[in-house]
Structures are given as C-alpha cells and as structure tokens.
Short mmCIF file of C-alpha atoms and ligand atoms in Angstrom, two decimals:
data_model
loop_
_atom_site.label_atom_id
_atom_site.label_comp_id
_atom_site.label_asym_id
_atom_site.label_seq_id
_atom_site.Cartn_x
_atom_site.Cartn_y
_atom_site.Cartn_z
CA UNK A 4 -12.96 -18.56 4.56
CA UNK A 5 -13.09 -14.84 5.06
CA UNK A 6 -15.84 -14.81 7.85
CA UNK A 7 -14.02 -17.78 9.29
CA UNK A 8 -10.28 -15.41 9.23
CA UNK A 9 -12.13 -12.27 10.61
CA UNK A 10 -13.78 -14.16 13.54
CA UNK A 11 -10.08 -15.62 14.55
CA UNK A 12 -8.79 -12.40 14.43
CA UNK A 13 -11.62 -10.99 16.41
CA UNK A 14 -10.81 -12.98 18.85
CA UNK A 15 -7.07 -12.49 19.01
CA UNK A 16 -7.33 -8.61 18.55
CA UNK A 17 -4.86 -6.77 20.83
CA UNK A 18 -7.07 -3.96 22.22
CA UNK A 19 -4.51 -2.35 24.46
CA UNK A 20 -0.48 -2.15 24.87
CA UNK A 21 0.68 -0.68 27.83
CA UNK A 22 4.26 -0.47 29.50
CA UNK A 23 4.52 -0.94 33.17
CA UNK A 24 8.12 -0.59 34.57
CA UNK A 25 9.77 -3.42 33.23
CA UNK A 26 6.69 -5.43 31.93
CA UNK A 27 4.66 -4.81 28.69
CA UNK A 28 1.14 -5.65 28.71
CA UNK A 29 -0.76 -6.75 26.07
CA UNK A 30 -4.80 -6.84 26.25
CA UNK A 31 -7.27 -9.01 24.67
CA UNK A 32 -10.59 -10.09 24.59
CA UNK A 33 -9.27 -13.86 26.42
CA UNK A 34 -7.16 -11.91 28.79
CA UNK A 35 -3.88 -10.22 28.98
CA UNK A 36 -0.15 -11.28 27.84
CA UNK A 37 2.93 -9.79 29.92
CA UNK A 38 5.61 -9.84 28.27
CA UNK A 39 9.59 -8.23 29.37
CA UNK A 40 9.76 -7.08 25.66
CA UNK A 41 7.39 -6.60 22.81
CA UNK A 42 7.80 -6.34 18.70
CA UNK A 43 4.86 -4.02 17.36
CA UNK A 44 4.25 -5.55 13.91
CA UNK A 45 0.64 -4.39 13.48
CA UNK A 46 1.46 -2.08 10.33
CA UNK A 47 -0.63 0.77 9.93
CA UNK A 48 -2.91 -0.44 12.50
CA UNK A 49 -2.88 0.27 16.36
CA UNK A 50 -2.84 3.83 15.88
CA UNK A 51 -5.64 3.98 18.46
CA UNK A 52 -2.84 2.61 21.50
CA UNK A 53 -1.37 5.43 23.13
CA UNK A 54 1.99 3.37 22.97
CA UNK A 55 1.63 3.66 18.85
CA UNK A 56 4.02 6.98 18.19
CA UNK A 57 1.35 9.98 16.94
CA UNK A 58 1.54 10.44 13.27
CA UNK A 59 4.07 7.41 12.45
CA UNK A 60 1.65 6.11 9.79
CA UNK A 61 -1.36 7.96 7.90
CA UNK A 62 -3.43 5.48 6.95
CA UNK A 63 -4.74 4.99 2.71
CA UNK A 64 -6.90 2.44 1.70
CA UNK A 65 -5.92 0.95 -1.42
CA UNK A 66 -7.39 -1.51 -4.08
CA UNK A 67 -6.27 -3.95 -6.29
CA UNK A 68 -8.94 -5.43 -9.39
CA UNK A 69 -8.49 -8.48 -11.31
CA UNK A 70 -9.90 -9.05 -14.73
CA UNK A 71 -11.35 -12.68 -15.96
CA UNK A 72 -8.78 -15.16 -17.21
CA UNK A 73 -7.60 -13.73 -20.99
CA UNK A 74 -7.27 -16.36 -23.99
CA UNK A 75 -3.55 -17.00 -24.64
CA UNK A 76 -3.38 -15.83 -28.32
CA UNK A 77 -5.26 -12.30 -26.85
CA UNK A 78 -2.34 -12.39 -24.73
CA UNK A 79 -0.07 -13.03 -27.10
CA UNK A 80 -1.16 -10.59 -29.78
CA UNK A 81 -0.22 -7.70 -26.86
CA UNK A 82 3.36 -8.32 -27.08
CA UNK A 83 3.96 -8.57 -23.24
CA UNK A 84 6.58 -11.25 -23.98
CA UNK A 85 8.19 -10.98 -20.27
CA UNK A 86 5.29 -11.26 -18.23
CA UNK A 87 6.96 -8.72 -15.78
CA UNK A 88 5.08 -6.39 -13.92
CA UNK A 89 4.39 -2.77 -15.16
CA UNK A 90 4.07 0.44 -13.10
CA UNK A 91 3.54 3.86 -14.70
CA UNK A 92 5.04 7.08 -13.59
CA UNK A 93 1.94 8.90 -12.17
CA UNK A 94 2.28 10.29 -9.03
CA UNK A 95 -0.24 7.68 -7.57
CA UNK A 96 1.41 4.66 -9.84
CA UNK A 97 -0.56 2.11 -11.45
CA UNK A 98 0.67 -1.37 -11.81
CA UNK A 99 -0.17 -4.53 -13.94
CA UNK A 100 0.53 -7.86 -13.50
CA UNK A 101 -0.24 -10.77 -16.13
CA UNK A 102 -1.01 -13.65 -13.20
CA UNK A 103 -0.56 -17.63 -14.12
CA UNK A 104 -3.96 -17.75 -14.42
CA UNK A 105 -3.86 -15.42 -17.45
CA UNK A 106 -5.47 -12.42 -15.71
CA UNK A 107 -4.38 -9.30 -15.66
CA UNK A 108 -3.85 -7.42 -11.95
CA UNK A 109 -3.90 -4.33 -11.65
CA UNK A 110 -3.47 -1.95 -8.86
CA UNK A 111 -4.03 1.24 -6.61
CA UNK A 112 -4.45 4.61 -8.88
CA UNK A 113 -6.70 6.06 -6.52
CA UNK A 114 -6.27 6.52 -2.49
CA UNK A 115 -8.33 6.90 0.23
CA UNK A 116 -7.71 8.64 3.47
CA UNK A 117 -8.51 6.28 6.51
CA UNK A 118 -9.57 8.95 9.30
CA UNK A 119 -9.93 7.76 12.25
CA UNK A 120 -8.30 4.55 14.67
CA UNK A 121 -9.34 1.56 15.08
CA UNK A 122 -9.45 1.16 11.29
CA UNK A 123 -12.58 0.32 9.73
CA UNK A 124 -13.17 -2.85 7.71
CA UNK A 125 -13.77 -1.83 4.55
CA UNK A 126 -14.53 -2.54 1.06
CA UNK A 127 -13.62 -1.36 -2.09
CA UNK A 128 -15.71 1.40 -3.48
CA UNK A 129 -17.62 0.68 -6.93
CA UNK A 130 -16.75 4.21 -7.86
CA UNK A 131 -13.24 3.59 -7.63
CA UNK A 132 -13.24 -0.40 -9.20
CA UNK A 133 -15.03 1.33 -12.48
CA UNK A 134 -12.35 4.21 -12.56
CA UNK A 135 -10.01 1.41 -12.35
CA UNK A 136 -11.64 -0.99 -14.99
CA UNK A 137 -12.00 1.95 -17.11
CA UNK A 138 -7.68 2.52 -17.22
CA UNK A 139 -7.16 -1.15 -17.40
CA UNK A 140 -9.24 -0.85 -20.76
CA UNK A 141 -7.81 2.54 -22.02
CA UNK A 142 -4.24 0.65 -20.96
CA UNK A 143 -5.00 -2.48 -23.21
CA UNK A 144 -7.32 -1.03 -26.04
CA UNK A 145 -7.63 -4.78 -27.64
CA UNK A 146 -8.64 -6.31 -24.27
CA UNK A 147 -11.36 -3.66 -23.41
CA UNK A 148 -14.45 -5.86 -23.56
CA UNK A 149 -12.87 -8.14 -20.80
CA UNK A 150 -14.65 -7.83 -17.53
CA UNK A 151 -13.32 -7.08 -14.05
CA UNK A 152 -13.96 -10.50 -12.19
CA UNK A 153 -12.78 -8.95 -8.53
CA UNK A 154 -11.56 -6.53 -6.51
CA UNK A 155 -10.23 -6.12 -2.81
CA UNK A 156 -8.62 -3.44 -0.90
CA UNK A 157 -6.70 -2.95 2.33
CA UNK A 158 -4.59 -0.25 4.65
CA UNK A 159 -1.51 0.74 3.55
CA UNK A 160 1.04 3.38 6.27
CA UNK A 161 2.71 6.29 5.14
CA UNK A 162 5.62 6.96 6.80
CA UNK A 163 6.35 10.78 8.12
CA UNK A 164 9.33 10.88 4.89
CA UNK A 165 8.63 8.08 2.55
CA UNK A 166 10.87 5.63 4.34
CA UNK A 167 10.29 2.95 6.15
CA UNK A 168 10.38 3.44 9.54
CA UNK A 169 11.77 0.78 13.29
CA UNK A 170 11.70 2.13 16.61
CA UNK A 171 11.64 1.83 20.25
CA UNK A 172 9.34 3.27 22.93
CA UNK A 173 11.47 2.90 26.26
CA UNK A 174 13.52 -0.18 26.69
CA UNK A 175 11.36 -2.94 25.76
CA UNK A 176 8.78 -2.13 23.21
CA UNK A 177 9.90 -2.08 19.47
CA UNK A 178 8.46 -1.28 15.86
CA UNK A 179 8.40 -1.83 12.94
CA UNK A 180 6.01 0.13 10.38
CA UNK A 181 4.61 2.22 7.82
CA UNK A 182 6.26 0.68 4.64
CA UNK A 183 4.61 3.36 2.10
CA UNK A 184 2.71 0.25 0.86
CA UNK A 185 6.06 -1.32 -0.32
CA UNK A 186 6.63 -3.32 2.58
CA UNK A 187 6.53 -7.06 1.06
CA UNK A 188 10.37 -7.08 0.55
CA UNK A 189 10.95 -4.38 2.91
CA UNK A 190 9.45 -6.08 6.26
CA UNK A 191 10.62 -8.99 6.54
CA UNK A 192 14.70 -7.41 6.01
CA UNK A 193 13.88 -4.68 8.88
CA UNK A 194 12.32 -7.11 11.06
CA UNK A 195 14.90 -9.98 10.74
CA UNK A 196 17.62 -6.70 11.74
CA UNK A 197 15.31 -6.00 14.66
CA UNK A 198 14.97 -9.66 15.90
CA UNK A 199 18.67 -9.40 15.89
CA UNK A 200 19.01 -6.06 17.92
CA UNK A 201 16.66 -7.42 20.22
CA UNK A 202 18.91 -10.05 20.93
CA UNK A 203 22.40 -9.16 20.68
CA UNK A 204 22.18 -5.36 21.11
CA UNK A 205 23.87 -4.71 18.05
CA UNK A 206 21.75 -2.64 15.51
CA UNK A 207 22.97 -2.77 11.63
CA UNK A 208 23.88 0.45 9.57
CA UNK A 209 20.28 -0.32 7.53
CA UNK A 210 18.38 0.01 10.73
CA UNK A 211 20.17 2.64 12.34
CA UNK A 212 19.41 4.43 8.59
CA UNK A 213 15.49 4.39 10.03
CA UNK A 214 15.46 3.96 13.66
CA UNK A 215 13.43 6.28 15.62
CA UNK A 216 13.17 6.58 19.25
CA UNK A 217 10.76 9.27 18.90
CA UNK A 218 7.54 9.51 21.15
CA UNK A 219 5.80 11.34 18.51
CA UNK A 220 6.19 12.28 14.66
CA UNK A 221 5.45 15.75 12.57
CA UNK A 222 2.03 15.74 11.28
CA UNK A 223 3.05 17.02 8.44
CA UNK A 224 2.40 14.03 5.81
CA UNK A 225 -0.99 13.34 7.43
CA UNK A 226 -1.87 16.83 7.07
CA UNK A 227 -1.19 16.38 3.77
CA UNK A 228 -3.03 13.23 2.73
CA UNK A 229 -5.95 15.00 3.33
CA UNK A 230 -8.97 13.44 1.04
CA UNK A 231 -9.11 16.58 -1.33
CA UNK A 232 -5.23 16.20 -1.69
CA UNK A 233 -5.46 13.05 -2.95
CA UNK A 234 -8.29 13.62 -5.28
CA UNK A 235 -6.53 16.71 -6.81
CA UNK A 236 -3.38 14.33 -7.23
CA UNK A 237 -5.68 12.22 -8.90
CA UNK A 238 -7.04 14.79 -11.41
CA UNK A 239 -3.18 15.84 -12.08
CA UNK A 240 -2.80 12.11 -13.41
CA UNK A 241 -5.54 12.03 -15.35
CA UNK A 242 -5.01 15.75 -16.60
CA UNK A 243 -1.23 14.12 -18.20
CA UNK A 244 -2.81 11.24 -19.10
CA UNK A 245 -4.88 13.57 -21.50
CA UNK A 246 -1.26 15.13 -23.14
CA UNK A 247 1.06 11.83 -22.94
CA UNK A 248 -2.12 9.43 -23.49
CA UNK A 249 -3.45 11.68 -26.92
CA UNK A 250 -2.59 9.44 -29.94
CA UNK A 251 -2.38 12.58 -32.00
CA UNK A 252 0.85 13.67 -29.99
CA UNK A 253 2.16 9.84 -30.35
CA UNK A 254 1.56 10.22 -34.04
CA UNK A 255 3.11 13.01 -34.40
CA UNK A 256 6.19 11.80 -32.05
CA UNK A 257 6.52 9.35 -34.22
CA UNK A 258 6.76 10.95 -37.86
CA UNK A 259 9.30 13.37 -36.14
CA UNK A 260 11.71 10.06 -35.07
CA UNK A 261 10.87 9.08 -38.51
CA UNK A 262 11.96 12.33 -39.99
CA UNK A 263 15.28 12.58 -37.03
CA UNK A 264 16.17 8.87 -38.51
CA UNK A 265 16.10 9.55 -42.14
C1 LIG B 318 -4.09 -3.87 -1.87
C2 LIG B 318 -2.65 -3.86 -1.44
C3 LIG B 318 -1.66 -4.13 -2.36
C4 LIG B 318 -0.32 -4.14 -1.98
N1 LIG B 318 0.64 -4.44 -2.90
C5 LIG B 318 1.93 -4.47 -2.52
C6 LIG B 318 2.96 -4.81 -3.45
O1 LIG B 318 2.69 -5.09 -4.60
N2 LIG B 318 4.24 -4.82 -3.02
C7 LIG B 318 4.58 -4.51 -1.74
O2 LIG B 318 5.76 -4.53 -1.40
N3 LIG B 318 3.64 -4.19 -0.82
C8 LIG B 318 2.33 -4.16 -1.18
N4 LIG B 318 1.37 -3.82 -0.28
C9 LIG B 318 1.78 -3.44 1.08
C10 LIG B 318 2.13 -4.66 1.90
O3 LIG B 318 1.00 -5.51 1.97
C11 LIG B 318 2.51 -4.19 3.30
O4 LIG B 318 3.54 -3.20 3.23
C12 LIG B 318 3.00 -5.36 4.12
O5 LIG B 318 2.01 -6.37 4.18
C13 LIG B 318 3.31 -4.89 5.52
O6 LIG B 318 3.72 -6.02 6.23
P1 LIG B 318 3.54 -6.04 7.79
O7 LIG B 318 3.96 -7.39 8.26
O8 LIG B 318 4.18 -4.83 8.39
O9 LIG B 318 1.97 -5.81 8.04
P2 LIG B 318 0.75 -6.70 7.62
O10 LIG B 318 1.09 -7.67 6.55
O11 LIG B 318 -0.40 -5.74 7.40
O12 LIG B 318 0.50 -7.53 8.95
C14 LIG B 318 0.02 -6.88 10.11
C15 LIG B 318 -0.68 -7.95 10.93
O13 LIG B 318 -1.06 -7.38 12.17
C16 LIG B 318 -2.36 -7.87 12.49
N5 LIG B 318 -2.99 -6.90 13.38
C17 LIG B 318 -3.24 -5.60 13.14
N6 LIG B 318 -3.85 -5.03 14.19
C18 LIG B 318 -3.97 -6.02 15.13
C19 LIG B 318 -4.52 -6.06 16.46
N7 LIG B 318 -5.07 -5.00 17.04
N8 LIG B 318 -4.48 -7.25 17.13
C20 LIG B 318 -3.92 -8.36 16.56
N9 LIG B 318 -3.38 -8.37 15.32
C21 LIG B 318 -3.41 -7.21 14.63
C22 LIG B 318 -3.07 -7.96 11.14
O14 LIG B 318 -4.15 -8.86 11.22
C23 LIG B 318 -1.95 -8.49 10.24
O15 LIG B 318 -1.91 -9.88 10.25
C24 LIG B 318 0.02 -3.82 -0.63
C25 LIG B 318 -0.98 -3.54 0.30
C26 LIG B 318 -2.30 -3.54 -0.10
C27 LIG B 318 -3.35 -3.23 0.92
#
C-alpha cells in the first residue's frame, strides 16, 4: 500500500510553480496545468519553488511510536479512566494516546532539522524510537515490558512566529502553511476562509489575523532550529525530567501536603 501511494504521488509531483502574467503554471512529470489562480496546499513542502516565500516554514521531522495492543485489566489498573489524550509540558511536548485498539500512541519528544528542499523521504531513526520507547516505559512504570510494535515519522512547518500562516504571491497564487505541526484542526478552518476569499473577495478577521503578502520571511526561526538547538532543548527536558521525575522529591511533596492538610 505504501509503495503503491508513493509511486502515485511520484507521478503527480508538482516539480515547478511559476506565474506568468495572468496564468499560473504548474509542472509535472505528465505535463503542465495552467491555471488563472492557484491554492498552495503542499505544507512544509515546495520550499525548493522559487514561488514558495523564503523561510515561511523550517522543516522538523517528527515521529510518532505505537506500542502492542495492552490487556484491558493492565489498562485498567493505570487509572486512565477518560481515555483522553495526554501532553506534558516540556518544551518539545510529548503526547499519549490510549487508541481503540488498546495501544498506547505516543508522540514527537525529539526533532529533527530537515536541511535542505526537496524533502527527503525519510524514516524514523532507531536512535530516536528507543529514546522514545524508553519515556513511554519511565511514563507507565507497570507497562514497561510492553514492546514498541511501530513507528513512523513525517515533516512538520514551523512558521516564522508560531502561528499559522495564509498568503498571496501577486494576484493569483495563494497559501496556506506551516501549522507548527498543529495543523489537523487548524487547516482545514484557514483553508475553507481562503476558498471563500478566493471567491468573494472578502477575507475574515481570522485570516486577516495571519495573512501575509510577503515575498520573503525573517530567517530568524530557521536559524534557530538549528540541529544542536534542538538537541540542547532536548537535554533541558530530560535535565527537568531528572528534578520533577525524582520520586524522592514526589515523596517528599507529598508528606509536606500531608503535613499542610493536617
Ligand atoms: C508524525 C506527525 C504527527 C502529527 N500529529 C498531529 C496532531 O496530533 N495534531 C495535529 O493537529 N497535527 C499533527 N500533525 C501535523 C499535521 O499532520 C499537519 O499540520 C497537517 O497534516 C497539515 O495539513 P496540510 O493539508 O497543510 O498538509 P498535508 O496534510 O501535509 O498535505 C500536503 C499534501 O501536499 C502533497 N504534496 C506535497 N508536495 C507536493 C508536490 N510537490 N506535488 C504534489 N503534491 C505534493 C502531499 O503529498 C500531501 O498530500 C502531525 C504531523 C506528523 C508528521
């Protein structure tokens, strides 16, 4: 299924986008579109066009693991009554999410810099999927001796300040991108505003909040993502985890409220 998907898109893959006058072209490998007006919704990729805005998304590759399916009464004995997701407070926040199939998800931690355009295809790093493993069991003491069944990863844009980010370049080529890897919920409410602009000419107070008609953004958040950045942000994580993760200070924490509700 996935050799089948990346052949498709192999085939479809927009190599160029170019505005001429009043006409946007559109290259592929069968041929190019023209088109009067054009919706970039490529993400964080494209960055390679000269069309794409410079610096409007730094790219991070990001991973996700998934543990083996977890017998109910393990499940139960944890307490996670709600099923709702979890995300911690680190600077690069984990999340976990008990699945229908029982399994535990649990997500991104670490970050890696993509460097150069087109975007490679990549895979998740071992390295990283054993770093992960290794929180998901330090997370759930009880469920430590349950394996990691898979993992997968993909590119996620940061925006030049966190927000999302819809454009224009000229008259008849629009964006929308760079959704800081939150862009599930986030997408499809900017693009439904845009399809409307596009139409009527009338742009929302929400999209005028992020609209950009910019040619080019400050490099300032992809200088910053550099890949020793990231692994220092990292090691900050892990350094609280020591202090907020030692059981001796949660012991201690404790007898105090003990002592504070006596
Ligand atoms: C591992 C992972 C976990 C995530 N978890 C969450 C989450 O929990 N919550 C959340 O809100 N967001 C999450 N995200 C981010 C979320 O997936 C994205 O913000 C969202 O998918 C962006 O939507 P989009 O439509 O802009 O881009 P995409 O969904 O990336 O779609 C872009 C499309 O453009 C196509 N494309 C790209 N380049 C070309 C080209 N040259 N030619 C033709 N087609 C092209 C791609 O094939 C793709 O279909 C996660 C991302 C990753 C990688």
């Amino acid at each position: 299924m996935l050799a089948s998907s990346a052949k498709v898109f192999e085939q479809t893959r927009v190599s160029d986008v170019r505005r001429t006058g009043s006409t946007v072209e559109i290259t592929t490998p069968h041929g190019t579109v023209r088109a009067s007006k054009v919706l970039l919704a490529t993400s964080v990729y494209g960055g390679e066009w000269d069309i794409t805005p410079k610096n409007l998304a730094t790219p991070l590759y990001v991973i996700e693991i998934e543990s083996e399916p977890i017998a109910p009464e393990r499940l139960a004995a944890l307490d996670w009554t709600s099923r709702s997701g979890i995300i911690t407070q680190h600077q690069l926040m984990t999340h976990y999410r008990l699945t229908e199939r029982n399994t535990i998800v649990c997500g991104v931690r670490q970050a890696q810099r993509g460097q150069t355009y087109p975007l490679p295809d990549r895979v998740p790093d071992p390295r990283v999927v054993r770093d992960m493993g290794k929180d998901l069991a330090n997370r759930f003491p009880s469920l430590s001796d349950v394996a990691i069944e898979r993992a997968w990863g993909g590119w996620i844009g940061i925006s030049p300040d966190w927000l999302a980010v819809a454009g224009q370049v000229g008259d008849n080529v629009f964006y929308a991108m760079a959704c800081n890897g939150h862009g599930l919920c986030q997408v499809p409410y900017v693009t439904h505003q845009l399809a409307d602009y596009i139409v009527d000419g009338e742009m929302s107070d929400d999209l005028a909040g992020i609209w950009s008609d910019t040619p080019k953004y400050p490099a300032s958040m992809s200088l910053l993502m550099q890949p020793f950045v990231l692994r220092a942000v990292w090691g900050l994580d892990r350094f609280n985890d020591f202090f907020n993760g030692s059981r001796t200070r949660a012991r201690r924490a404790l007898r105090r409220g003990r002592r504070g509700g006596s």
